[in-house]
Amino acid sequence: MKKTVLIACSVALALHAEVFELGQVEVVSKLVGGSQKSDTNVVVVDSEQMQKNQVKRLSEVAYMTPGVYVDKKGPRAEQNFYVRGFDARRVPLFIDGIPVYNPYDGNSDFGRFTTFDLSRIDISKGSSSVLYGANTMGGAINLISKKPTKEFESSIGYGVELGKSSKTIGNNIDYSIGTRQELFYVQAGLSFMEDNGQQLSSDFVKDAKGNEDGNRREKSVQRDRKVHIKAGFTPNQTDEYAITYVNQKGEKEQPPYAGKYPKDKIADRFWDWPMWDKESVYWLSHTEFGKLYLNTKAFYDTYKNDLNSYKDKIYTKKTFGSHYKDYSYGFGLELGGDIADNNTLKFATSYKFDEHKEHDDGEPVQTYQDKTYTFGLENTYRFSDMTRLILGISYDTRDAIKAQEYGKPLSGGKNRLFDFEVGKRHSFNYQAAIKHSFNGMDELSLSYAKKTYFPSMKERYSERFGRNTPNPFLKPEIANHYELGYARSFGDTLRLEGSIFYSKVKDAIGNVMLKNKTRQAQNVDKAEYKGFELGATYFATDSLEIGGNYSYISAKYKNKNEKIYDLPKHKAFAYIDFKILPKFSVYASEEFVSSRYSGSYEDTKLNGFGLTHVKFIYKPTENLSIDAGVSNLFDKNYEYREGFPEEGRVFFSNIKYKF
């Protein structure tokens, strides 16, 4: 009975729409009752969890997710996260299985990706499927969109938030409409999100440089708009063909450094990004031929970014402007089927072309181009209904086609446009996992994976404002992942899960000081990441749910006595969801993050912190939901990156209506 209630609630909160199955890459286990939950190495965050935890930007999912750690690029106003210690370059971003990370540096500012049009987020840790393609050394993140289920469905939502300063008001609005007919479906949505300023905690102390005086954070405005359109053709019960268009337009200001080191060069950096625009169109299909199936994909993606730098905190005298104009295109196919009653084989191949163009004001345009090829094979052998073995291998090639720079060549001379030498790099990856259930209500998983990462264009070629000497021939990084996981459900009342992991990285990219007093990226580092994660969900009654998770990680270099920054050893999340009345409930959550080191003018140990959030939810009808609450209830003053304080107490309210 409890499971039925939970599934019905999830469907209602998802506003009719179901998971867009063409966008799935990995299939996670299902518990009794058919509700999808996480495998031990794949975290599934559905739309219900996103709504309850105020996850309106992708970056915010890290707060509640085991093994996922917030990564705030303070000096760049970027919001990303680490997955078991691996950053966003090594855990690339996909939308419906299509790669959307930026060609130049391999990053994606997760703060620019809003979640209103998503059905769920899959975060694969460590041994992610070889079907994703190249560069998933630390895992993969897949944003799966929605698909309509009814002849007509529509929803509209509005949210507002405000700190103690009236100048910190933020708004968001989203609208979606869709139809599902016998032979086709159409889904469209749009959203707008605006933060007019970050509210600082009352405990914030004025910084040493005088860049920040408190209350409303200086230069902290960000705006994001998104349009999402999908059309699909379903000629029969098994086949599906869909095309999707996504247009994102963003702009963000960069809050200045507000820390305790006035001599830090970052203290005199005054930047903003008036344009962060991304546009994608992609095709996905699924066709069955008896026991075989064929999936195809094709995509074209563009990215435009402008950066302005100013002389001082008045932001009137511009010192330089930097302009990016990138595009990617590619295609792929996956062929699979049962080669025996207990044996499934999948073959996947893909091609991706990346071009990055950049120039500063007054400079000629510099062009960088890469091609990436990948071939993968995945086999699932079922010894019985309770035991299965999953094997995967892949071969990847990164072919650098062109790389230009404006400045002084390595051979010397005056500033000019010149070409770097380029070449190919290859990698071979393999992995294995065995999964066993003792009673149909649990799963034991043991896995190993050898994964690689091709260095980005930025790591190979960037001079980093004259501080670095480029290294076009960086080798791939290599990671070996080991994991043991176990999850069990005790009826419909309790679910427990846990995992132990160890990752060893060699040929990691580190900076080496050269005789010319510049640094160069070289494959000199070795690192290891080890830890464990625990999680529990308890359905005490039909009206009360309690849950949480805990993560521990130890990260260190094996070849040098330097710290790995921004990773707390301890991280925890807990929540209580209590339906006080049939139409009224309260949801409260607590985050805990231990101390960690931040790279600044000096290595700085940041204090740990705990944050409390409370939300009250009222559903007068099945079609209408109203909530109000407060985040950071006790107005804690805290940082993820030294010199960049986070938001204090903020009040919020949301209303959502479905037609």
Coordinates of N, CA and C in Angstrom, one line a residue, residues 75-158:
P75 N 36.2 32.3 -8.6 CA 36.7 33.3 -9.5 C 36.1 33.3 -10.9
R76 N 35.3 32.3 -11.2 CA 34.7 32.3 -12.5 C 33.1 32.2 -12.4
A77 N 32.6 32.3 -11.2 CA 31.2 32.3 -11.0 C 30.5 31.0 -11.6
E78 N 31.3 29.9 -11.5 CA 30.8 28.6 -12.0 C 30.4 27.7 -10.9
Q79 N 29.3 26.9 -11.1 CA 28.8 26.0 -10.1 C 28.8 24.6 -10.7
N80 N 29.7 23.8 -10.2 CA 29.8 22.4 -10.7 C 29.9 21.5 -9.5
F81 N 30.2 20.2 -9.7 CA 30.4 19.4 -8.6 C 31.4 18.2 -8.9
Y82 N 32.0 17.7 -7.9 CA 32.9 16.5 -8.0 C 32.1 15.3 -7.7
V83 N 32.4 14.2 -8.4 CA 31.8 12.9 -8.2 C 33.0 12.0 -7.7
R84 N 32.9 11.7 -6.4 CA 34.0 10.9 -5.7 C 35.3 11.5 -6.0
G85 N 35.4 12.8 -6.1 CA 36.7 13.4 -6.2 C 37.1 13.9 -7.6
F86 N 36.3 13.4 -8.6 CA 36.6 13.7 -10.0 C 35.7 14.9 -10.5
D87 N 36.4 15.9 -11.1 CA 35.7 17.1 -11.5 C 34.9 17.0 -12.7
A88 N 34.2 18.0 -13.2 CA 33.3 18.0 -14.3 C 33.9 17.7 -15.6
R89 N 35.2 17.9 -15.8 CA 35.9 17.5 -17.0 C 36.0 16.0 -17.1
R90 N 36.1 15.3 -16.0 CA 36.3 13.9 -16.0 C 35.0 13.1 -15.7
V91 N 33.9 13.9 -15.5 CA 32.6 13.3 -15.3 C 31.7 14.2 -16.2
P92 N 31.7 13.9 -17.5 CA 31.1 14.9 -18.5 C 29.6 14.9 -18.4
L93 N 29.0 15.9 -19.0 CA 27.5 16.2 -18.9 C 26.9 15.7 -20.2
F94 N 25.8 15.0 -20.1 CA 25.0 14.6 -21.3 C 23.5 15.1 -21.0
I95 N 22.8 15.4 -22.1 CA 21.4 15.6 -22.1 C 20.8 14.5 -23.0
D96 N 19.9 13.6 -22.4 CA 19.3 12.5 -23.2 C 20.4 11.7 -23.9
G97 N 21.6 11.5 -23.2 CA 22.6 10.7 -23.8 C 23.5 11.5 -24.8
I98 N 23.2 12.8 -25.1 CA 24.0 13.6 -26.0 C 25.0 14.4 -25.3
P99 N 26.3 14.3 -25.6 CA 27.3 15.1 -24.9 C 27.1 16.6 -25.1
V100 N 27.2 17.4 -24.0 CA 27.0 18.9 -24.2 C 28.0 19.7 -23.4
Y101 N 29.1 19.0 -23.0 CA 30.2 19.8 -22.3 C 30.9 20.6 -23.3
N102 N 31.5 21.7 -22.8 CA 32.1 22.7 -23.7 C 33.4 22.2 -24.3
P103 N 33.6 22.4 -25.6 CA 34.7 21.8 -26.3 C 36.1 22.2 -25.8
Y104 N 36.2 23.5 -25.4 CA 37.5 24.0 -25.1 C 38.1 23.5 -23.8
D105 N 37.4 23.6 -22.7 CA 37.9 23.2 -21.4 C 37.2 21.9 -20.8
G106 N 36.3 21.4 -21.5 CA 35.6 20.2 -21.1 C 34.6 20.4 -20.0
N107 N 34.5 21.6 -19.5 CA 33.6 21.9 -18.4 C 32.2 22.3 -18.9
S108 N 31.3 22.3 -18.0 CA 30.0 22.9 -18.2 C 29.6 23.5 -16.9
D109 N 29.2 24.8 -17.0 CA 28.7 25.5 -15.8 C 27.3 24.9 -15.4
F110 N 27.3 24.0 -14.4 CA 26.1 23.4 -14.1 C 25.0 24.4 -13.5
G111 N 25.5 25.5 -13.1 CA 24.5 26.6 -12.6 C 23.7 27.1 -13.8
R112 N 24.1 26.9 -15.0 CA 23.3 27.4 -16.1 C 22.3 26.4 -16.6
F113 N 22.3 25.2 -16.1 CA 21.3 24.2 -16.6 C 20.2 24.1 -15.6
T114 N 19.0 24.6 -15.9 CA 17.9 24.6 -15.0 C 17.2 23.2 -15.2
T115 N 16.3 22.9 -14.2 CA 15.8 21.5 -14.1 C 14.3 21.4 -14.4
F116 N 13.6 22.5 -14.8 CA 12.2 22.5 -14.9 C 11.7 21.5 -16.0
D117 N 12.5 21.2 -17.0 CA 12.1 20.3 -18.1 C 12.6 18.9 -17.9
L118 N 13.1 18.5 -16.8 CA 13.8 17.2 -16.6 C 12.8 16.2 -15.9
S119 N 12.9 15.0 -16.3 CA 12.2 13.9 -15.5 C 13.1 13.3 -14.5
R120 N 14.4 13.3 -14.7 CA 15.3 12.8 -13.7 C 16.7 13.1 -14.1
I121 N 17.6 12.9 -13.2 CA 19.1 13.1 -13.4 C 19.7 11.8 -13.0
D122 N 20.5 11.2 -13.9 CA 21.3 10.0 -13.6 C 22.8 10.4 -13.4
I123 N 23.3 10.0 -12.2 CA 24.8 10.3 -12.0 C 25.5 9.0 -11.8
S124 N 26.3 8.6 -12.7 CA 27.0 7.4 -12.7 C 28.4 7.6 -12.1
K125 N 28.8 6.8 -11.1 CA 30.0 7.0 -10.4 C 31.0 5.9 -10.7
G126 N 32.2 6.3 -11.1 CA 33.2 5.3 -11.4 C 33.0 4.5 -12.6
S127 N 32.5 3.3 -12.5 CA 32.3 2.4 -13.7 C 31.1 2.7 -14.5
S128 N 31.0 3.8 -15.0 CA 29.8 4.2 -15.9 C 29.9 3.3 -17.2
S129 N 28.7 3.1 -17.8 CA 28.7 2.3 -19.0 C 29.6 2.8 -20.1
V130 N 30.2 1.8 -20.8 CA 31.0 2.2 -22.0 C 30.1 2.8 -23.1
L131 N 28.8 2.6 -23.0 CA 27.9 3.1 -24.1 C 27.9 4.6 -24.1
Y132 N 28.3 5.3 -23.0 CA 28.4 6.8 -23.0 C 29.4 7.3 -24.0
G133 N 30.5 6.6 -24.2 CA 31.5 7.1 -25.1 C 32.8 7.5 -24.3
A134 N 33.6 8.3 -25.0 CA 34.9 8.6 -24.4 C 34.8 9.6 -23.2
N135 N 35.9 9.6 -22.5 CA 36.2 10.6 -21.5 C 35.4 10.5 -20.2
T136 N 34.8 9.4 -19.9 CA 34.0 9.3 -18.7 C 34.9 8.6 -17.6
M137 N 36.0 9.2 -17.4 CA 37.0 8.6 -16.4 C 36.4 8.5 -15.0
G138 N 35.7 9.5 -14.6 CA 35.2 9.5 -13.2 C 33.7 9.2 -13.1
G139 N 33.0 9.0 -14.3 CA 31.6 8.7 -14.3 C 30.9 9.5 -15.4
A140 N 29.6 9.8 -15.3 CA 28.9 10.5 -16.3 C 27.6 11.1 -15.6
I141 N 27.1 12.2 -16.1 CA 25.9 12.8 -15.7 C 25.0 12.9 -16.8
N142 N 23.8 12.4 -16.7 CA 22.8 12.4 -17.8 C 21.5 13.0 -17.4
L143 N 21.2 14.1 -18.0 CA 19.9 14.8 -17.7 C 18.9 14.2 -18.7
I144 N 17.8 13.6 -18.2 CA 16.8 13.0 -19.0 C 15.6 13.8 -19.0
S145 N 15.1 14.2 -20.2 CA 14.0 15.1 -20.3 C 12.6 14.3 -20.1
K146 N 11.5 15.1 -20.2 CA 10.2 14.5 -20.0 C 9.6 14.1 -21.4
K147 N 8.6 13.3 -21.3 CA 7.8 12.9 -22.5 C 6.3 12.8 -22.1
P148 N 5.4 13.4 -22.9 CA 4.0 13.4 -22.5 C 3.4 12.0 -22.4
T149 N 2.3 11.9 -21.6 CA 1.6 10.6 -21.5 C 0.1 10.7 -21.8
K150 N -0.4 11.9 -22.0 CA -1.8 12.1 -22.2 C -2.1 12.9 -23.5
E151 N -3.4 12.8 -23.9 CA -3.7 13.5 -25.1 C -3.5 15.0 -25.0
F152 N -3.7 15.6 -23.8 CA -3.4 17.0 -23.5 C -2.9 17.1 -22.1
E153 N -1.8 17.7 -21.9 CA -1.3 18.0 -20.6 C -0.5 19.3 -20.6
S154 N -0.6 20.1 -19.6 CA 0.1 21.3 -19.5 C 0.3 21.7 -18.0
S155 N 1.3 22.5 -17.7 CA 1.6 23.0 -16.4 C 2.2 24.3 -16.4
I156 N 2.0 25.1 -15.4 CA 2.7 26.4 -15.2 C 3.1 26.5 -13.8
G157 N 4.3 27.1 -13.6 CA 4.8 27.2 -12.2 C 5.5 28.6 -12.1
Y158 N 5.4 29.1 -10.8 CA 6.1 30.3 -10.5 C 6.7 30.2 -9.1

